[in-house]
Coordinates of C-alpha atoms in Angstrom, one line a residue:
Chain A
M135 CA 52.1 -16.4 48.4
L136 CA 49.6 -19.0 49.5
R137 CA 46.8 -16.9 47.8
H138 CA 48.7 -17.0 44.5
A139 CA 49.1 -20.8 44.7
K140 CA 45.3 -21.2 45.2
L141 CA 44.6 -19.1 42.2
L142 CA 47.0 -21.1 40.1
L143 CA 45.2 -24.3 41.1
A144 CA 41.7 -22.8 40.6
A145 CA 42.3 -21.6 37.1
P146 CA 42.6 -25.0 35.4
L147 CA 39.7 -26.4 37.5
L148 CA 37.5 -23.5 36.3
A149 CA 38.6 -24.1 32.7
L150 CA 37.7 -27.7 33.0
A151 CA 34.3 -27.0 34.5
A152 CA 33.6 -24.5 31.7
A153 CA 34.5 -27.0 29.1
C154 CA 32.0 -29.5 30.5
T155 CA 29.1 -27.0 30.3
T156 CA 30.0 -25.6 26.9
T157 CA 28.6 -27.6 24.0
S158 CA 30.9 -28.6 21.2
P159 CA 30.1 -27.3 17.7
D160 CA 29.2 -30.9 16.7
Y161 CA 26.6 -31.1 19.4
C162 CA 24.6 -28.2 18.0
A163 CA 24.9 -29.3 14.4
V164 CA 21.5 -30.4 13.1
D165 CA 20.9 -32.1 9.8
V166 CA 17.7 -30.3 9.0
R167 CA 15.7 -32.6 6.7
G168 CA 12.7 -34.8 6.4
E169 CA 9.3 -33.6 7.7
I170 CA 9.3 -29.9 8.5
E171 CA 7.4 -30.3 11.8
T172 CA 9.8 -33.0 12.9
A173 CA 12.8 -30.9 11.9
M174 CA 11.4 -28.0 13.9
R175 CA 11.0 -30.2 17.0
T176 CA 14.6 -31.4 16.6
V177 CA 15.8 -27.8 16.3
E178 CA 13.7 -26.8 19.4
T179 CA 15.3 -29.6 21.4
K180 CA 18.7 -28.3 20.5
L181 CA 17.7 -24.7 21.2
G182 CA 16.6 -25.8 24.6
S183 CA 19.9 -27.5 25.4
G184 CA 22.5 -24.8 25.0
C185 CA 22.4 -24.2 21.3
E186 CA 20.3 -21.0 21.4
Y187 CA 23.0 -19.1 19.6
H188 CA 22.5 -21.2 16.5
F189 CA 18.9 -20.0 16.2
D190 CA 19.5 -17.9 13.0
G191 CA 21.3 -20.8 11.3
Y192 CA 18.5 -23.3 12.2
F193 CA 15.9 -20.9 11.0
Q194 CA 17.5 -20.5 7.6
S195 CA 17.9 -24.2 7.3
L196 CA 14.2 -24.7 8.1
L197 CA 13.3 -22.2 5.4
T198 CA 15.5 -24.1 3.0
L199 CA 13.8 -27.3 3.9
A200 CA 10.4 -25.6 3.5
E201 CA 11.4 -24.3 0.1
A202 CA 12.3 -27.8 -1.0
N203 CA 8.9 -29.0 0.3
P204 CA 6.4 -26.2 -0.5
D205 CA 3.1 -26.5 1.4
K206 CA 0.5 -24.0 2.3
N207 CA 0.7 -25.3 5.9
N208 CA 4.3 -24.3 6.2
R209 CA 3.2 -20.8 7.1
R210 CA 1.3 -22.1 10.1
Y211 CA 4.2 -24.5 11.1
F212 CA 6.6 -21.5 11.1
S213 CA 4.2 -19.5 13.2
D214 CA 3.9 -22.3 15.7
H215 CA 7.6 -22.9 15.8
L216 CA 8.4 -19.2 16.4
M217 CA 5.8 -19.1 19.1
R218 CA 7.3 -22.1 20.9
V219 CA 10.9 -20.7 20.5
Q220 CA 9.7 -17.4 21.9
E221 CA 8.0 -19.2 24.9
M222 CA 11.3 -21.0 25.5
G223 CA 12.9 -17.6 25.8
V224 CA 15.3 -18.1 22.9
I225 CA 14.0 -15.1 21.1
S226 CA 11.7 -12.2 22.1
R227 CA 8.1 -11.7 21.0
R228 CA 9.3 -8.8 18.9
Q229 CA 11.9 -11.0 17.1
A230 CA 9.3 -13.7 16.6
E231 CA 6.8 -11.2 15.1
G232 CA 9.5 -9.6 13.0
L233 CA 10.6 -12.9 11.5
Y234 CA 7.1 -14.3 10.9
N235 CA 5.9 -11.1 9.2
R236 CA 9.1 -10.6 7.2
Y237 CA 8.7 -14.0 5.5
F238 CA 5.0 -15.0 5.8
N239 CA 2.9 -11.8 5.9
V240 CA 1.7 -9.6 3.1
K241 CA 2.5 -6.5 5.2
F242 CA 5.9 -5.1 5.4
V243 CA 7.9 -5.0 8.6
S244 CA 10.0 -2.3 6.9
L245 CA 7.1 0.1 6.8
Q246 CA 6.1 0.6 10.4
G247 CA 6.2 3.4 12.9
D248 CA 4.1 5.5 15.3
Y249 CA 5.0 8.9 14.0
N250 CA 3.4 10.6 11.0
T251 CA 4.5 9.8 7.5
C252 CA 5.8 13.3 6.8
S253 CA 8.2 13.2 9.7
Q254 CA 9.1 9.5 10.0
T255 CA 9.1 8.0 6.5
C256 CA 9.7 10.8 4.1
P257 CA 13.2 11.8 5.3
I258 CA 14.3 8.2 4.7
R259 CA 11.9 7.2 1.9
K260 CA 14.6 5.7 -0.4
Q261 CA 16.0 3.6 2.4
V262 CA 12.5 2.4 3.3
M263 CA 11.8 1.5 -0.2
S264 CA 15.1 -0.3 -0.5
D265 CA 14.3 -2.2 2.7
M266 CA 10.9 -3.1 1.5
Q267 CA 12.4 -4.4 -1.8
A268 CA 14.8 -6.6 0.2
E269 CA 11.9 -7.8 2.4
L270 CA 9.9 -8.7 -0.8
H271 CA 12.7 -11.1 -1.6
D272 CA 12.2 -12.8 1.8
K273 CA 8.5 -12.9 1.2
E274 CA 9.1 -14.5 -2.1
L275 CA 10.9 -17.3 -0.2
G276 CA 8.4 -17.5 2.6
L277 CA 5.1 -16.9 0.8
L278 CA 5.7 -18.1 -2.8
R279 CA 8.4 -20.7 -2.6
A280 CA 7.9 -22.2 0.8
S281 CA 4.1 -21.8 1.2
N282 CA 2.9 -22.0 -2.4
D283 CA 0.9 -18.9 -1.8
A284 CA 1.2 -16.9 -5.0
A285 CA -1.8 -14.7 -4.3
S286 CA -0.4 -13.4 -1.1
F287 CA 3.0 -12.8 -2.6
Y288 CA 1.6 -10.8 -5.6
R289 CA -0.4 -8.9 -3.1
A290 CA 2.7 -8.0 -1.3
D291 CA 4.4 -7.1 -4.6
H292 CA 1.5 -4.9 -5.4
L293 CA 1.5 -3.3 -2.0
L294 CA 5.2 -2.4 -2.5
K295 CA 4.5 -0.7 -5.8
E296 CA 1.5 1.2 -4.4
T297 CA 3.5 2.3 -1.4
D298 CA 6.2 3.6 -3.7
L299 CA 3.6 5.7 -5.7
V300 CA 1.8 6.9 -2.6
L301 CA 4.9 7.8 -0.7
E302 CA 6.3 9.7 -3.7
A303 CA 3.2 11.8 -3.9
T304 CA 2.8 12.2 -0.2
C305 CA 6.4 13.1 0.5
R306 CA 6.3 15.7 -2.3
A307 CA 3.2 17.2 -0.8
C308 CA 4.9 17.2 2.6
V309 CA 7.9 19.0 1.2
A310 CA 5.7 21.4 -0.7
G311 CA 3.8 22.2 2.6
G312 CA 7.1 23.2 4.1
T313 CA 8.1 25.5 1.3
R314 CA 4.9 26.9 -0.1
Chain B
M103 CA -23.4 17.8 -25.0
T104 CA -20.5 16.0 -23.3
P105 CA -21.1 13.2 -20.7
L106 CA -19.7 15.5 -18.1
T107 CA -22.6 17.9 -18.5
Y108 CA -24.9 15.3 -17.0
R109 CA -22.8 15.0 -13.8
G110 CA -23.9 18.2 -12.0
P111 CA -26.6 16.6 -9.8
V112 CA -24.6 13.3 -9.7
L113 CA -21.7 15.1 -8.2
M114 CA -23.4 15.8 -4.9
L115 CA -24.9 12.3 -4.7
A116 CA -21.5 10.7 -5.4
A117 CA -19.8 12.9 -2.8
L118 CA -22.4 11.9 -0.3
C119 CA -22.0 8.2 -1.1
L120 CA -18.3 8.6 -0.7
L121 CA -18.7 10.3 2.6
A122 CA -21.2 7.7 3.8
S123 CA -18.9 4.8 2.9
A124 CA -16.0 6.5 4.5
T125 CA -17.9 7.0 7.7
G126 CA -19.0 3.4 7.6
H127 CA -15.5 2.2 7.8
A128 CA -14.4 4.5 10.5
T129 CA -15.5 2.1 13.2
G130 CA -13.2 -0.8 12.2
S131 CA -10.1 0.5 10.6
G132 CA -8.8 3.5 12.5
P133 CA -8.9 7.1 11.2
V134 CA -10.8 7.8 8.0
V135 CA -8.8 9.1 5.2
R136 CA -10.7 11.7 3.2
L137 CA -8.8 12.5 0.1
F138 CA -11.6 13.6 -2.2
P139 CA -13.9 16.1 -0.7
T140 CA -16.3 17.9 -3.0
T141 CA -13.9 20.7 -3.8
V142 CA -11.3 18.3 -5.1
L143 CA -13.9 16.4 -7.2
E144 CA -15.1 19.7 -8.6
D145 CA -11.4 20.6 -9.5
I146 CA -11.0 17.3 -11.3
R147 CA -14.2 17.7 -13.2
E148 CA -13.3 21.2 -14.3
T149 CA -9.8 20.3 -15.4
G150 CA -11.3 17.6 -17.6
Q151 CA -13.6 20.1 -19.1
V152 CA -10.8 22.6 -19.8
A153 CA -8.7 19.8 -21.3
E154 CA -11.6 18.7 -23.6
D155 CA -12.0 22.3 -24.8
M156 CA -8.3 22.5 -25.6
E157 CA -8.3 19.2 -27.4
N158 CA -11.3 20.2 -29.5
N159 CA -9.5 23.4 -30.5
L160 CA -6.2 21.7 -31.3
Q161 CA -7.4 18.5 -32.9
Q162 CA -8.1 20.0 -36.3
V163 CA -4.9 22.0 -36.4
I164 CA -2.8 19.0 -35.4
H165 CA -4.6 16.8 -37.9
R166 CA -3.7 19.3 -40.7
L167 CA -0.1 19.4 -39.4
D168 CA 0.1 15.6 -39.6
M169 CA -1.2 15.6 -43.2
Q170 CA 1.3 18.3 -44.2
Q171 CA 4.1 16.4 -42.5
Q172 CA 3.1 13.2 -44.3
L173 CA 3.0 15.0 -47.6
Y174 CA 6.4 16.5 -46.9
T175 CA 7.9 13.1 -46.2
E176 CA 6.2 11.2 -49.0
S177 CA 7.4 13.9 -51.5
L178 CA 10.9 13.1 -50.4
C179 CA 11.4 16.8 -49.4
Q180 CA 13.9 16.0 -46.7
G181 CA 17.2 17.4 -47.9
A182 CA 15.7 18.5 -51.3
D183 CA 17.1 22.0 -51.1
G184 CA 15.9 24.4 -53.7
D185 CA 12.8 22.5 -54.7
Q186 CA 10.0 25.0 -54.9
G187 CA 7.2 22.6 -54.2
C188 CA 8.9 21.3 -51.1
E189 CA 9.6 24.9 -50.0
R190 CA 5.9 25.6 -50.3
I191 CA 4.9 22.6 -48.3
A192 CA 7.4 23.5 -45.6
K193 CA 6.1 27.1 -45.4
Q194 CA 2.5 25.8 -45.1
L195 CA 3.7 23.4 -42.4
G196 CA 5.4 26.2 -40.6
A197 CA 2.2 28.4 -40.8
T198 CA 0.1 25.6 -39.4
Y199 CA 2.6 25.1 -36.6
L200 CA 2.4 28.8 -35.8
E201 CA -1.4 28.4 -35.7
M202 CA -1.1 25.5 -33.2
L203 CA 1.2 27.6 -31.0
E204 CA -1.3 30.4 -31.1
V205 CA -4.2 28.1 -30.0
M206 CA -2.0 26.7 -27.3
S207 CA -0.9 30.1 -26.2
D208 CA -4.6 31.1 -25.9
R209 CA -5.7 28.0 -24.1
L210 CA -2.7 27.1 -21.9
P211 CA -3.3 29.8 -19.2
E212 CA -6.7 28.4 -18.4
M213 CA -5.4 24.8 -18.5
E214 CA -2.5 25.9 -16.2
R215 CA -5.0 27.4 -13.7
A216 CA -7.2 24.3 -13.7
V217 CA -4.3 21.9 -13.4
N218 CA -2.6 24.0 -10.6
S219 CA -5.9 24.2 -8.8
T220 CA -6.4 20.4 -8.8
R221 CA -2.7 19.8 -7.9
S222 CA -2.9 22.3 -5.1
S223 CA -6.1 20.9 -3.6
L224 CA -4.8 17.3 -3.8
E225 CA -1.5 18.3 -2.4
K226 CA -3.1 19.7 0.6
R227 CA -5.3 16.6 1.1
L228 CA -2.3 14.3 0.6
R229 CA -0.2 16.2 3.1
Q230 CA -3.0 16.4 5.7
E231 CA -4.5 13.0 5.4
L232 CA -1.6 10.7 4.4
G233 CA 1.3 12.8 5.5
Q234 CA 0.3 14.2 8.8
R235 CA -2.6 12.1 10.0
T236 CA -1.3 8.7 9.0
T237 CA 1.6 6.7 10.3
P238 CA 3.6 4.3 8.1
T239 CA 1.8 1.4 9.8
S240 CA -1.7 2.9 9.1
L241 CA -0.7 3.9 5.6
Q242 CA 0.1 0.2 4.9
N243 CA -3.3 -0.8 6.4
T244 CA -5.0 1.8 4.3
L245 CA -3.5 0.5 1.1
L246 CA -4.3 -3.1 2.0
G247 CA -7.9 -2.2 2.9
E248 CA -7.8 -3.3 6.6
A249 CA -10.7 -4.6 8.6
G250 CA -11.5 -7.4 6.2
T251 CA -12.8 -5.3 3.3
A252 CA -13.0 -7.2 0.1
T253 CA -10.0 -6.9 -2.1
P254 CA -11.0 -5.3 -5.4
N255 CA -11.2 -7.2 -8.6
A256 CA -8.5 -6.5 -11.1
E257 CA -10.9 -4.7 -13.4
E258 CA -12.1 -2.5 -10.6
R259 CA -8.6 -1.4 -9.5
P260 CA -7.4 1.8 -11.0
A261 CA -5.0 1.6 -13.8
L262 CA -2.0 3.5 -12.5
R263 CA 0.4 6.0 -13.8
G264 CA 1.9 5.8 -17.3
R265 CA -1.3 5.1 -19.2
S266 CA -0.9 6.2 -22.7
G267 CA -3.2 6.1 -25.6
V268 CA -5.8 8.0 -23.5
R269 CA -6.9 11.6 -24.2
L270 CA -6.2 14.0 -21.3
S271 CA -9.9 14.8 -21.0
D272 CA -10.8 11.1 -21.0
R273 CA -8.2 10.5 -18.3
F274 CA -9.9 13.1 -16.1
K275 CA -13.3 11.6 -16.8
Q276 CA -11.8 8.2 -15.7
Y277 CA -10.4 9.9 -12.6
Y278 CA -13.7 11.6 -11.8
D279 CA -15.8 8.4 -12.4
L280 CA -13.3 6.4 -10.3
V281 CA -13.5 8.7 -7.4
S282 CA -17.1 9.8 -7.5
T283 CA -18.5 6.3 -7.9
S284 CA -16.0 4.4 -5.7
K285 CA -17.7 1.2 -4.6
N286 CA -14.9 -0.3 -2.7
G287 CA -15.1 1.8 0.3
P288 CA -12.8 4.6 1.2
S289 CA -9.1 5.1 1.2
Q290 CA -8.0 1.7 -0.1
S291 CA -7.5 2.5 -3.8
L292 CA -8.3 6.1 -3.4
A293 CA -4.9 6.8 -1.8
V294 CA -3.3 5.4 -4.9
V295 CA -5.7 7.3 -7.2
A296 CA -5.0 10.5 -5.3
A297 CA -1.2 10.0 -5.5
D298 CA -1.6 9.1 -9.2
I299 CA -3.6 12.2 -10.1
Y300 CA -1.3 14.5 -8.0
L301 CA 1.9 13.2 -9.7
D302 CA 0.2 13.6 -13.1
M303 CA -0.7 17.1 -12.2
E304 CA 2.8 17.9 -11.1
E305 CA 4.1 16.7 -14.4
A306 CA 1.4 18.5 -16.4
S307 CA 2.0 21.7 -14.5
Q308 CA 5.8 21.6 -15.2
L309 CA 5.1 20.7 -18.8
I310 CA 2.7 23.5 -19.3
A311 CA 5.1 26.0 -17.7
F312 CA 7.8 24.7 -20.0
T313 CA 5.6 24.8 -23.0
Q314 CA 4.5 28.4 -22.3
Q315 CA 8.2 29.4 -22.2
E316 CA 8.9 27.6 -25.4
I317 CA 5.9 28.9 -27.3
S318 CA 7.1 32.5 -27.5
R319 CA 10.6 31.3 -28.5
A320 CA 9.3 28.7 -31.0
A321 CA 6.9 31.3 -32.5
L322 CA 9.8 33.7 -33.1
M323 CA 12.0 31.0 -34.5
E324 CA 9.2 29.8 -36.8
Q325 CA 8.5 33.3 -38.0
L326 CA 12.2 33.6 -39.0
N327 CA 12.1 30.1 -40.6
Q328 CA 9.1 31.1 -42.7
S329 CA 11.5 33.1 -44.8
F330 CA 13.5 29.9 -45.4
G331 CA 10.9 27.2 -45.3
M332 CA 12.5 24.8 -42.8
I333 CA 11.1 22.1 -40.6
T334 CA 13.1 22.0 -37.5
P335 CA 13.6 19.2 -35.0
E336 CA 12.2 21.6 -32.4
M337 CA 8.9 21.8 -34.3
S338 CA 8.6 18.0 -34.4
A339 CA 9.4 17.8 -30.7
V340 CA 6.8 20.4 -29.7
V341 CA 4.1 18.8 -31.8
S342 CA 5.0 15.3 -30.4
G343 CA 4.8 16.7 -26.9
V344 CA 1.4 18.3 -27.4
K345 CA 0.1 15.1 -29.0
E346 CA 1.5 13.0 -26.1
I347 CA -0.1 15.1 -23.4
L348 CA -3.5 15.7 -25.1
F349 CA -4.1 12.6 -27.0
G350 CA -1.8 10.1 -25.3
E351 CA -0.1 9.1 -28.5
T352 CA 3.0 7.4 -27.1
A353 CA 4.2 3.8 -26.6
M354 CA 2.3 2.1 -23.9
E355 CA 4.1 2.0 -20.6
S356 CA 3.3 -0.8 -18.3
P357 CA 1.1 0.2 -15.5
I358 CA 1.6 -1.1 -12.0
A359 CA 0.0 -4.5 -12.3
S360 CA 0.1 -7.8 -10.8
P361 CA -1.8 -11.0 -11.4
P362 CA -5.3 -10.7 -10.1
Y363 CA -6.0 -11.7 -6.5
A364 CA -7.2 -15.3 -6.2
I365 CA -10.3 -15.9 -4.3
G366 CA -9.9 -19.1 -2.3
E367 CA -10.1 -20.5 1.2
P368 CA -9.7 -18.3 4.2
E369 CA -6.2 -17.4 5.0
F370 CA -4.3 -18.7 8.0
E371 CA -4.1 -16.0 10.6
S372 CA -1.0 -16.2 12.8
P373 CA -1.0 -14.7 16.3
L374 CA 2.3 -13.2 15.3
A375 CA 0.8 -11.3 12.4
M376 CA 1.0 -7.5 12.4

């Protein structure tokens, strides 16, 4: 009986304590504007004080801000920002690399793997090409619109087309090898 | 004497250069992709020669066919049933068409053998080099020309599939020149060129097989039509197909192209980059 009473008392206290440590939605809201580096620092402060689950939203807002203020240095700012966020433990190294390369590198994250092309890529070639196409849209935002780097974007665009051609031929050759 | 005749001694030299440049890159950029050994080069050269022979044989007949077709159209023979003059033109047209089919029938087996040989040797190289020895990651590096190799200028890059307005034999000469005198180091564009030629050969092979099937049927039909003097849509389609393959006479398709690479300041290298 006494044990039940203690439990009844403890429950509201625990709830109260939880409410104190949980940040309110307003606390994590950031008005991402102004200088991109300053906005990144603000976001990092928030990420370091309980708002790490808002990382995706912050990242998209920073991209939007960069798009509105295109600059070739934006690529470096995003790299530095992702490195710092990774060091804070908000995201893993793999996530940081994935995001950077998806938006700011000519190479495609969607075309990676350690097994040979016949066995890894050919069975899912259409899916890979579709993923690369989607990634090219992100590169358009990161490289072309945010970083003003048309040359790199067109290189990525060309790489996508070349990959399509080479994979078509290679995968046909792989299939033919299995049947002829 | 065709330009290809000069290439005998050049072939070995070109192959050696290719091999040397490929070896040179082996140190910095992972496994070397060897898509064009001497055997493949020889297949490409021979296919070009066979295509040229076939073109030479067909060109005159097709030209005559075009003239007769023009005369038929300009004489307003379409739908002019019973006109003796038109019937005579139609019969002449049919006879020339039969002649074209005969030439093709004679030449196609050799063309088929050459095309299939090139296709088959390239297929093997693509499967081994890009399919089995390459991962998706290294394939991407190969296409981008990893290890800081210079990106090729727009005019040095191969025009890719869908080029029209180019004779079949000229296309093979371009392929051969591109591969045998490659200055940009190994693999980078050569993977694309290999894929390009292979897919072209696949199409050509299918088309040749289809044409061979059609020739006997078309010849029989035309022999029957000779009694009536008709120009059938099939005749026009076959002639157009032959012209398209051999002489590239179709609307220009846009090749894979992008604005040329800009040469500027060194790029920022992120520690996060792949």
